[in-house]
mmCIF file of N, CA, C and O in Angstrom:
data_model
loop_
_atom_site.group_PDB
_atom_site.id
_atom_site.type_symbol
_atom_site.label_atom_id
_atom_site.label_comp_id
_atom_site.label_asym_id
_atom_site.label_seq_id
_atom_site.Cartn_x
_atom_site.Cartn_y
_atom_site.Cartn_z
ATOM 1 N N PRO A 184 -36.282 -19.069 -9.721
ATOM 2 C CA PRO A 184 -36.510 -18.236 -8.536
ATOM 3 C C PRO A 184 -37.381 -17.030 -8.881
ATOM 4 O O PRO A 184 -37.314 -16.515 -9.992
ATOM 5 N N PRO A 185 -38.166 -16.560 -7.920
ATOM 6 C CA PRO A 185 -39.034 -15.410 -8.173
ATOM 7 C C PRO A 185 -38.228 -14.124 -8.342
ATOM 8 O O PRO A 185 -37.135 -13.980 -7.800
ATOM 9 N N ALA A 186 -38.792 -13.193 -9.103
ATOM 10 C CA ALA A 186 -38.161 -11.890 -9.310
ATOM 11 C C ALA A 186 -38.285 -11.072 -8.023
ATOM 12 O O ALA A 186 -39.017 -11.434 -7.102
ATOM 13 N N ALA A 187 -37.579 -9.937 -7.988
ATOM 14 C CA ALA A 187 -37.642 -9.067 -6.820
ATOM 15 C C ALA A 187 -39.087 -8.650 -6.552
ATOM 16 O O ALA A 187 -39.812 -8.270 -7.462
ATOM 17 N N GLY A 188 -39.519 -8.763 -5.301
ATOM 18 C CA GLY A 188 -40.875 -8.393 -4.920
ATOM 19 C C GLY A 188 -41.893 -9.504 -5.107
ATOM 20 O O GLY A 188 -43.032 -9.372 -4.715
ATOM 21 N N ALA A 189 -41.484 -10.596 -5.729
ATOM 22 C CA ALA A 189 -42.401 -11.706 -5.965
ATOM 23 C C ALA A 189 -42.204 -12.787 -4.894
ATOM 24 O O ALA A 189 -41.170 -12.856 -4.248
ATOM 25 N N VAL A 190 -43.222 -13.610 -4.752
ATOM 26 C CA VAL A 190 -43.208 -14.709 -3.784
ATOM 27 C C VAL A 190 -43.447 -16.003 -4.554
ATOM 28 O O VAL A 190 -44.266 -16.049 -5.458
ATOM 29 N N ARG A 191 -42.725 -17.050 -4.179
ATOM 30 C CA ARG A 191 -42.945 -18.357 -4.792
ATOM 31 C C ARG A 191 -43.920 -19.141 -3.926
ATOM 32 O O ARG A 191 -43.655 -19.386 -2.748
ATOM 33 N N LEU A 192 -45.043 -19.506 -4.507
ATOM 34 C CA LEU A 192 -46.039 -20.315 -3.816
ATOM 35 C C LEU A 192 -45.861 -21.770 -4.202
ATOM 36 O O LEU A 192 -45.703 -22.079 -5.382
ATOM 37 N N SER A 193 -45.885 -22.644 -3.238
ATOM 38 C CA SER A 193 -45.868 -24.074 -3.503
ATOM 39 C C SER A 193 -47.318 -24.538 -3.437
ATOM 40 O O SER A 193 -48.017 -24.267 -2.461
ATOM 41 N N ILE A 194 -47.777 -25.218 -4.507
ATOM 42 C CA ILE A 194 -49.193 -25.560 -4.633
ATOM 43 C C ILE A 194 -49.351 -27.062 -4.835
ATOM 44 O O ILE A 194 -48.742 -27.645 -5.724
ATOM 45 N N ARG A 195 -50.202 -27.656 -4.020
ATOM 46 C CA ARG A 195 -50.465 -29.098 -4.059
ATOM 47 C C ARG A 195 -51.576 -29.409 -5.064
ATOM 48 O O ARG A 195 -52.472 -28.622 -5.288
ATOM 49 N N ASN A 196 -51.473 -30.592 -5.694
ATOM 50 C CA ASN A 196 -52.487 -31.168 -6.583
ATOM 51 C C ASN A 196 -52.467 -30.629 -8.017
ATOM 52 O O ASN A 196 -53.444 -30.791 -8.737
ATOM 53 N N MET A 197 -51.392 -30.011 -8.435
ATOM 54 C CA MET A 197 -51.274 -29.586 -9.830
ATOM 55 C C MET A 197 -50.644 -30.743 -10.605
ATOM 56 O O MET A 197 -49.526 -31.152 -10.301
ATOM 57 N N VAL A 198 -51.371 -31.271 -11.602
ATOM 58 C CA VAL A 198 -50.872 -32.462 -12.283
ATOM 59 C C VAL A 198 -50.879 -32.385 -13.810
ATOM 60 O O VAL A 198 -50.383 -33.294 -14.456
ATOM 61 N N CYS A 199 -51.440 -31.328 -14.391
ATOM 62 C CA CYS A 199 -51.548 -31.294 -15.846
ATOM 63 C C CYS A 199 -51.529 -29.854 -16.356
ATOM 64 O O CYS A 199 -51.667 -28.911 -15.570
ATOM 65 N N PRO A 200 -51.389 -29.667 -17.660
ATOM 66 C CA PRO A 200 -51.391 -28.310 -18.225
ATOM 67 C C PRO A 200 -52.673 -27.531 -17.920
ATOM 68 O O PRO A 200 -52.640 -26.322 -17.745
ATOM 69 N N ARG A 201 -53.789 -28.215 -17.829
ATOM 70 C CA ARG A 201 -55.046 -27.536 -17.493
ATOM 71 C C ARG A 201 -54.954 -26.924 -16.098
ATOM 72 O O ARG A 201 -55.475 -25.836 -15.852
ATOM 73 N N CYS A 202 -54.283 -27.620 -15.187
ATOM 74 C CA CYS A 202 -54.093 -27.101 -13.829
ATOM 75 C C CYS A 202 -53.335 -25.774 -13.860
ATOM 76 O O CYS A 202 -53.649 -24.856 -13.104
ATOM 77 N N LEU A 203 -52.348 -25.685 -14.733
ATOM 78 C CA LEU A 203 -51.570 -24.450 -14.848
ATOM 79 C C LEU A 203 -52.474 -23.280 -15.215
ATOM 80 O O LEU A 203 -52.377 -22.200 -14.630
ATOM 81 N N ARG A 204 -53.344 -23.493 -16.193
ATOM 82 C CA ARG A 204 -54.244 -22.425 -16.638
ATOM 83 C C ARG A 204 -55.230 -22.035 -15.543
ATOM 84 O O ARG A 204 -55.485 -20.847 -15.319
ATOM 85 N N VAL A 205 -55.781 -23.024 -14.852
ATOM 86 C CA VAL A 205 -56.755 -22.747 -13.794
ATOM 87 C C VAL A 205 -56.088 -21.980 -12.656
ATOM 88 O O VAL A 205 -56.630 -20.982 -12.164
ATOM 89 N N VAL A 206 -54.921 -22.420 -12.230
ATOM 90 C CA VAL A 206 -54.215 -21.752 -11.136
ATOM 91 C C VAL A 206 -53.880 -20.313 -11.535
ATOM 92 O O VAL A 206 -54.116 -19.379 -10.761
ATOM 93 N N GLN A 207 -53.371 -20.114 -12.734
ATOM 94 C CA GLN A 207 -53.034 -18.757 -13.165
ATOM 95 C C GLN A 207 -54.283 -17.876 -13.167
ATOM 96 O O GLN A 207 -54.273 -16.762 -12.644
ATOM 97 N N ARG A 208 -55.375 -18.365 -13.730
ATOM 98 C CA ARG A 208 -56.612 -17.583 -13.805
ATOM 99 C C ARG A 208 -57.120 -17.228 -12.404
ATOM 100 O O ARG A 208 -57.481 -16.075 -12.135
ATOM 101 N N GLU A 209 -57.121 -18.201 -11.495
ATOM 102 C CA GLU A 209 -57.655 -17.950 -10.160
ATOM 103 C C GLU A 209 -56.770 -16.999 -9.356
ATOM 104 O O GLU A 209 -57.278 -16.173 -8.600
ATOM 105 N N LEU A 210 -55.470 -17.111 -9.516
ATOM 106 C CA LEU A 210 -54.569 -16.185 -8.816
ATOM 107 C C LEU A 210 -54.753 -14.765 -9.340
ATOM 108 O O LEU A 210 -54.747 -13.803 -8.571
ATOM 109 N N GLU A 211 -54.925 -14.625 -10.649
ATOM 110 C CA GLU A 211 -55.165 -13.300 -11.227
ATOM 111 C C GLU A 211 -56.498 -12.734 -10.741
ATOM 112 O O GLU A 211 -56.596 -11.550 -10.433
ATOM 113 N N LYS A 212 -57.528 -13.579 -10.663
ATOM 114 C CA LYS A 212 -58.829 -13.130 -10.156
ATOM 115 C C LYS A 212 -58.726 -12.685 -8.698
ATOM 116 O O LYS A 212 -59.492 -11.834 -8.254
ATOM 117 N N ALA A 213 -57.773 -13.255 -7.951
ATOM 118 C CA ALA A 213 -57.571 -12.890 -6.545
ATOM 119 C C ALA A 213 -56.755 -11.606 -6.403
ATOM 120 O O ALA A 213 -56.437 -11.188 -5.296
ATOM 121 N N GLY A 214 -56.394 -10.982 -7.523
ATOM 122 C CA GLY A 214 -55.686 -9.710 -7.482
ATOM 123 C C GLY A 214 -54.174 -9.806 -7.526
ATOM 124 O O GLY A 214 -53.482 -8.838 -7.217
ATOM 125 N N LEU A 215 -53.653 -10.959 -7.913
ATOM 126 C CA LEU A 215 -52.205 -11.144 -7.966
ATOM 127 C C LEU A 215 -51.685 -10.984 -9.387
ATOM 128 O O LEU A 215 -52.398 -11.273 -10.353
ATOM 129 N N VAL A 216 -50.449 -10.559 -9.505
ATOM 130 C CA VAL A 216 -49.752 -10.552 -10.781
ATOM 131 C C VAL A 216 -48.975 -11.862 -10.830
ATOM 132 O O VAL A 216 -48.130 -12.114 -9.971
ATOM 133 N N VAL A 217 -49.275 -12.691 -11.807
ATOM 134 C CA VAL A 217 -48.630 -13.995 -11.924
ATOM 135 C C VAL A 217 -47.440 -13.864 -12.856
ATOM 136 O O VAL A 217 -47.595 -13.543 -14.029
ATOM 137 N N GLU A 218 -46.256 -14.098 -12.324
ATOM 138 C CA GLU A 218 -45.036 -13.981 -13.119
ATOM 139 C C GLU A 218 -44.630 -15.305 -13.743
ATOM 140 O O GLU A 218 -43.819 -15.320 -14.649
ATOM 141 N N GLY A 219 -45.182 -16.401 -13.245
ATOM 142 C CA GLY A 219 -44.876 -17.706 -13.811
ATOM 143 C C GLY A 219 -45.598 -18.799 -13.051
ATOM 144 O O GLY A 219 -45.809 -18.687 -11.850
ATOM 145 N N VAL A 220 -46.005 -19.835 -13.793
ATOM 146 C CA VAL A 220 -46.676 -20.981 -13.179
ATOM 147 C C VAL A 220 -46.042 -22.242 -13.735
ATOM 148 O O VAL A 220 -45.801 -22.350 -14.935
ATOM 149 N N ALA A 221 -45.756 -23.189 -12.861
ATOM 150 C CA ALA A 221 -45.236 -24.503 -13.248
ATOM 151 C C ALA A 221 -45.958 -25.523 -12.374
ATOM 152 O O ALA A 221 -46.625 -25.152 -11.402
ATOM 153 N N LEU A 222 -45.852 -26.788 -12.722
ATOM 154 C CA LEU A 222 -46.486 -27.811 -11.899
ATOM 155 C C LEU A 222 -45.972 -27.695 -10.468
ATOM 156 O O LEU A 222 -44.775 -27.768 -10.221
ATOM 157 N N GLY A 223 -46.884 -27.460 -9.549
ATOM 158 C CA GLY A 223 -46.526 -27.397 -8.140
ATOM 159 C C GLY A 223 -46.081 -26.049 -7.625
ATOM 160 O O GLY A 223 -45.798 -25.907 -6.444
ATOM 161 N N ALA A 224 -46.036 -25.019 -8.476
ATOM 162 C CA ALA A 224 -45.541 -23.727 -8.001
ATOM 163 C C ALA A 224 -46.026 -22.578 -8.872
ATOM 164 O O ALA A 224 -46.372 -22.763 -10.033
ATOM 165 N N ALA A 225 -46.022 -21.385 -8.258
ATOM 166 C CA ALA A 225 -46.335 -20.160 -8.987
ATOM 167 C C ALA A 225 -45.547 -19.023 -8.359
ATOM 168 O O ALA A 225 -45.398 -18.955 -7.140
ATOM 169 N N ASN A 226 -45.024 -18.135 -9.194
ATOM 170 C CA ASN A 226 -44.356 -16.928 -8.731
ATOM 171 C C ASN A 226 -45.341 -15.784 -8.903
ATOM 172 O O ASN A 226 -45.813 -15.532 -10.014
ATOM 173 N N VAL A 227 -45.657 -15.108 -7.801
ATOM 174 C CA VAL A 227 -46.682 -14.065 -7.826
ATOM 175 C C VAL A 227 -46.252 -12.856 -7.005
ATOM 176 O O VAL A 227 -45.345 -12.942 -6.172
ATOM 177 N N ARG A 228 -46.943 -11.743 -7.253
ATOM 178 C CA ARG A 228 -46.791 -10.552 -6.423
ATOM 179 C C ARG A 228 -48.117 -9.812 -6.448
ATOM 180 O O ARG A 228 -48.943 -10.018 -7.332
ATOM 181 N N MET A 229 -48.324 -8.968 -5.475
ATOM 182 C CA MET A 229 -49.548 -8.175 -5.423
ATOM 183 C C MET A 229 -49.427 -7.056 -6.453
ATOM 184 O O MET A 229 -48.371 -6.447 -6.598
ATOM 185 N N ALA A 230 -50.512 -6.778 -7.155
ATOM 186 C CA ALA A 230 -50.516 -5.749 -8.192
ATOM 187 C C ALA A 230 -50.193 -4.376 -7.615
ATOM 188 O O ALA A 230 -49.509 -3.579 -8.255
ATOM 189 N N ASP A 231 -50.644 -4.102 -6.401
ATOM 190 C CA ASP A 231 -50.428 -2.787 -5.800
ATOM 191 C C ASP A 231 -49.189 -2.734 -4.904
ATOM 192 O O ASP A 231 -48.950 -1.740 -4.234
ATOM 193 N N GLY A 232 -48.425 -3.819 -4.857
ATOM 194 C CA GLY A 232 -47.201 -3.848 -4.058
ATOM 195 C C GLY A 232 -47.424 -4.147 -2.584
ATOM 196 O O GLY A 232 -46.475 -4.170 -1.810
ATOM 197 N N SER A 233 -48.661 -4.390 -2.168
ATOM 198 C CA SER A 233 -48.936 -4.691 -0.762
ATOM 199 C C SER A 233 -48.503 -6.114 -0.418
ATOM 200 O O SER A 233 -48.075 -6.869 -1.279
ATOM 201 N N HIS A 234 -48.669 -6.460 0.835
ATOM 202 C CA HIS A 234 -48.268 -7.778 1.341
ATOM 203 C C HIS A 234 -49.263 -8.846 0.869
ATOM 204 O O HIS A 234 -50.469 -8.637 0.886
ATOM 205 N N LEU A 235 -48.748 -9.981 0.470
ATOM 206 C CA LEU A 235 -49.565 -11.099 -0.004
ATOM 207 C C LEU A 235 -50.434 -11.649 1.126
ATOM 208 O O LEU A 235 -49.939 -11.890 2.222
ATOM 209 N N GLN A 236 -51.712 -11.843 0.860
ATOM 210 C CA GLN A 236 -52.652 -12.348 1.857
ATOM 211 C C GLN A 236 -52.872 -13.844 1.637
ATOM 212 O O GLN A 236 -53.583 -14.243 0.721
ATOM 213 N N GLY A 237 -52.268 -14.688 2.466
ATOM 214 C CA GLY A 237 -52.355 -16.134 2.343
ATOM 215 C C GLY A 237 -53.768 -16.686 2.314
ATOM 216 O O GLY A 237 -54.098 -17.511 1.467
ATOM 217 N N PRO A 238 -54.643 -16.248 3.232
ATOM 218 C CA PRO A 238 -56.007 -16.789 3.230
ATOM 219 C C PRO A 238 -56.762 -16.500 1.923
ATOM 220 O O PRO A 238 -57.543 -17.329 1.463
ATOM 221 N N VAL A 239 -56.534 -15.349 1.321
ATOM 222 C CA VAL A 239 -57.193 -15.009 0.056
ATOM 223 C C VAL A 239 -56.731 -15.966 -1.039
ATOM 224 O O VAL A 239 -57.534 -16.485 -1.817
ATOM 225 N N VAL A 240 -55.434 -16.227 -1.076
ATOM 226 C CA VAL A 240 -54.872 -17.138 -2.069
ATOM 227 C C VAL A 240 -55.395 -18.552 -1.825
ATOM 228 O O VAL A 240 -55.806 -19.240 -2.757
ATOM 229 N N GLN A 241 -55.400 -18.972 -0.575
ATOM 230 C CA GLN A 241 -55.876 -20.316 -0.225
ATOM 231 C C GLN A 241 -57.321 -20.519 -0.682
ATOM 232 O O GLN A 241 -57.659 -21.547 -1.263
ATOM 233 N N GLU A 242 -58.185 -19.537 -0.443
ATOM 234 C CA GLU A 242 -59.589 -19.630 -0.859
ATOM 235 C C GLU A 242 -59.708 -19.750 -2.369
ATOM 236 O O GLU A 242 -60.514 -20.536 -2.878
ATOM 237 N N ALA A 243 -58.931 -18.962 -3.098
ATOM 238 C CA ALA A 243 -58.989 -18.982 -4.559
ATOM 239 C C ALA A 243 -58.608 -20.357 -5.097
ATOM 240 O O ALA A 243 -59.189 -20.830 -6.080
ATOM 241 N N LEU A 244 -57.653 -21.010 -4.463
ATOM 242 C CA LEU A 244 -57.174 -22.304 -4.940
ATOM 243 C C LEU A 244 -58.055 -23.461 -4.483
ATOM 244 O O LEU A 244 -58.249 -24.427 -5.228
ATOM 245 N N GLN A 245 -58.597 -23.386 -3.275
ATOM 246 C CA GLN A 245 -59.384 -24.492 -2.723
ATOM 247 C C GLN A 245 -60.629 -24.799 -3.544
ATOM 248 O O GLN A 245 -61.057 -25.946 -3.606
ATOM 249 N N ALA A 246 -61.188 -23.797 -4.187
ATOM 250 C CA ALA A 246 -62.404 -24.015 -4.976
ATOM 251 C C ALA A 246 -62.174 -25.026 -6.095
ATOM 252 O O ALA A 246 -63.113 -25.655 -6.563
ATOM 253 N N TYR A 247 -60.920 -25.210 -6.508
ATOM 254 C CA TYR A 247 -60.587 -26.132 -7.599
ATOM 255 C C TYR A 247 -59.752 -27.318 -7.128
ATOM 256 O O TYR A 247 -59.153 -28.021 -7.940
ATOM 257 N N GLY A 248 -59.672 -27.533 -5.826
ATOM 258 C CA GLY A 248 -58.982 -28.697 -5.298
ATOM 259 C C GLY A 248 -57.487 -28.529 -5.101
ATOM 260 O O GLY A 248 -56.778 -29.498 -4.857
ATOM 261 N N PHE A 249 -56.997 -27.305 -5.189
ATOM 262 C CA PHE A 249 -55.581 -27.037 -4.967
ATOM 263 C C PHE A 249 -55.397 -26.516 -3.548
ATOM 264 O O PHE A 249 -56.351 -26.082 -2.912
ATOM 265 N N ALA A 250 -54.160 -26.560 -3.043
ATOM 266 C CA ALA A 250 -53.887 -26.065 -1.702
ATOM 267 C C ALA A 250 -52.469 -25.527 -1.635
ATOM 268 O O ALA A 250 -51.569 -26.043 -2.298
ATOM 269 N N LEU A 251 -52.287 -24.479 -0.834
ATOM 270 C CA LEU A 251 -50.939 -23.970 -0.597
ATOM 271 C C LEU A 251 -50.198 -24.937 0.312
ATOM 272 O O LEU A 251 -50.782 -25.502 1.234
ATOM 273 N N VAL A 252 -48.931 -25.115 0.053
ATOM 274 C CA VAL A 252 -48.082 -25.964 0.888
ATOM 275 C C VAL A 252 -47.091 -25.042 1.583
ATOM 276 O O VAL A 252 -46.287 -24.387 0.924
ATOM 277 N N GLU A 253 -47.174 -24.973 2.906
ATOM 278 C CA GLU A 253 -46.339 -24.034 3.643
ATOM 279 C C GLU A 253 -45.178 -24.686 4.377
ATOM 280 O O GLU A 253 -44.146 -24.070 4.565
ATOM 281 N N ASP A 254 -45.330 -25.936 4.793
ATOM 282 C CA ASP A 254 -44.262 -26.640 5.508
ATOM 283 C C ASP A 254 -43.130 -26.958 4.531
ATOM 284 O O ASP A 254 -43.373 -27.546 3.475
ATOM 285 N N PRO A 255 -41.881 -26.587 4.853
ATOM 286 C CA PRO A 255 -40.761 -26.837 3.940
ATOM 287 C C PRO A 255 -40.587 -28.307 3.546
ATOM 288 O O PRO A 255 -40.250 -28.612 2.408
ATOM 289 N N ARG A 256 -40.867 -29.223 4.469
ATOM 290 C CA ARG A 256 -40.750 -30.652 4.128
ATOM 291 C C ARG A 256 -41.824 -31.056 3.134
ATOM 292 O O ARG A 256 -41.559 -31.809 2.194
ATOM 293 N N ASP A 257 -43.027 -30.551 3.329
ATOM 294 C CA ASP A 257 -44.105 -30.840 2.384
ATOM 295 C C ASP A 257 -43.821 -30.208 1.018
ATOM 296 O O ASP A 257 -44.171 -30.765 -0.014
ATOM 297 N N GLN A 258 -43.183 -29.042 1.019
ATOM 298 C CA GLN A 258 -42.819 -28.399 -0.244
ATOM 299 C C GLN A 258 -41.838 -29.274 -1.017
ATOM 300 O O GLN A 258 -41.952 -29.419 -2.236
ATOM 301 N N LEU A 259 -40.890 -29.857 -0.311
ATOM 302 C CA LEU A 259 -39.927 -30.748 -0.959
ATOM 303 C C LEU A 259 -40.630 -31.960 -1.558
ATOM 304 O O LEU A 259 -40.351 -32.359 -2.692
ATOM 305 N N VAL A 260 -41.579 -32.519 -0.827
ATOM 306 C CA VAL A 260 -42.353 -33.658 -1.337
ATOM 307 C C VAL A 260 -43.092 -33.261 -2.603
ATOM 308 O O VAL A 260 -43.098 -34.001 -3.602
ATOM 309 N N GLU A 261 -43.708 -32.085 -2.618
ATOM 310 C CA GLU A 261 -44.442 -31.623 -3.799
ATOM 311 C C GLU A 261 -43.507 -31.401 -4.983
ATOM 312 O O GLU A 261 -43.861 -31.691 -6.131
ATOM 313 N N GLN A 262 -42.293 -30.908 -4.726
ATOM 314 C CA GLN A 262 -41.322 -30.714 -5.810
ATOM 315 C C GLN A 262 -40.932 -32.054 -6.434
ATOM 316 O O GLN A 262 -40.833 -32.179 -7.650
ATOM 317 N N VAL A 263 -40.731 -33.056 -5.611
ATOM 318 C CA VAL A 263 -40.383 -34.381 -6.103
ATOM 319 C C VAL A 263 -41.537 -34.954 -6.926
ATOM 320 O O VAL A 263 -41.340 -35.502 -8.019
ATOM 321 N N LYS A 264 -42.767 -34.804 -6.437
ATOM 322 C CA LYS A 264 -43.937 -35.280 -7.181
ATOM 323 C C LYS A 264 -44.018 -34.616 -8.549
ATOM 324 O O LYS A 264 -44.307 -35.270 -9.551
ATOM 325 N N ALA A 265 -43.796 -33.305 -8.597
ATOM 326 C CA ALA A 265 -43.869 -32.575 -9.871
ATOM 327 C C ALA A 265 -42.800 -33.072 -10.843
ATOM 328 O O ALA A 265 -43.065 -33.193 -12.033
ATOM 329 N N LEU A 266 -41.630 -33.384 -10.337
ATOM 330 C CA LEU A 266 -40.571 -33.912 -11.210
ATOM 331 C C LEU A 266 -40.938 -35.277 -11.758
ATOM 332 O O LEU A 266 -40.658 -35.589 -12.910
ATOM 333 N N VAL A 267 -41.591 -36.105 -10.935
ATOM 334 C CA VAL A 267 -41.988 -37.426 -11.375
ATOM 335 C C VAL A 267 -43.062 -37.325 -12.445
ATOM 336 O O VAL A 267 -43.031 -38.048 -13.452
ATOM 337 N N VAL A 268 -44.017 -36.412 -12.256
ATOM 338 C CA VAL A 268 -45.104 -36.234 -13.233
ATOM 339 C C VAL A 268 -44.510 -35.699 -14.518
ATOM 340 O O VAL A 268 -44.764 -36.096 -15.587
#
């Protein structure tokens, strides 16, 4: 679970250790503090404590073929996929 003040992002299309590094780098470039990254998810918070901007995060991830998963049912599907991988 994310720490206080952090948000857990569910991310589609993460399948390998290289994906972890790319996602972490891109989230940091978008101005986020990354507290942890795993296949299919990342725990993040804004460096200045402001509210997380979804479109900014989505743009940072889309450039590399990743996408935020917002629907709870889709998040469950992504969690199952990550466990299988």
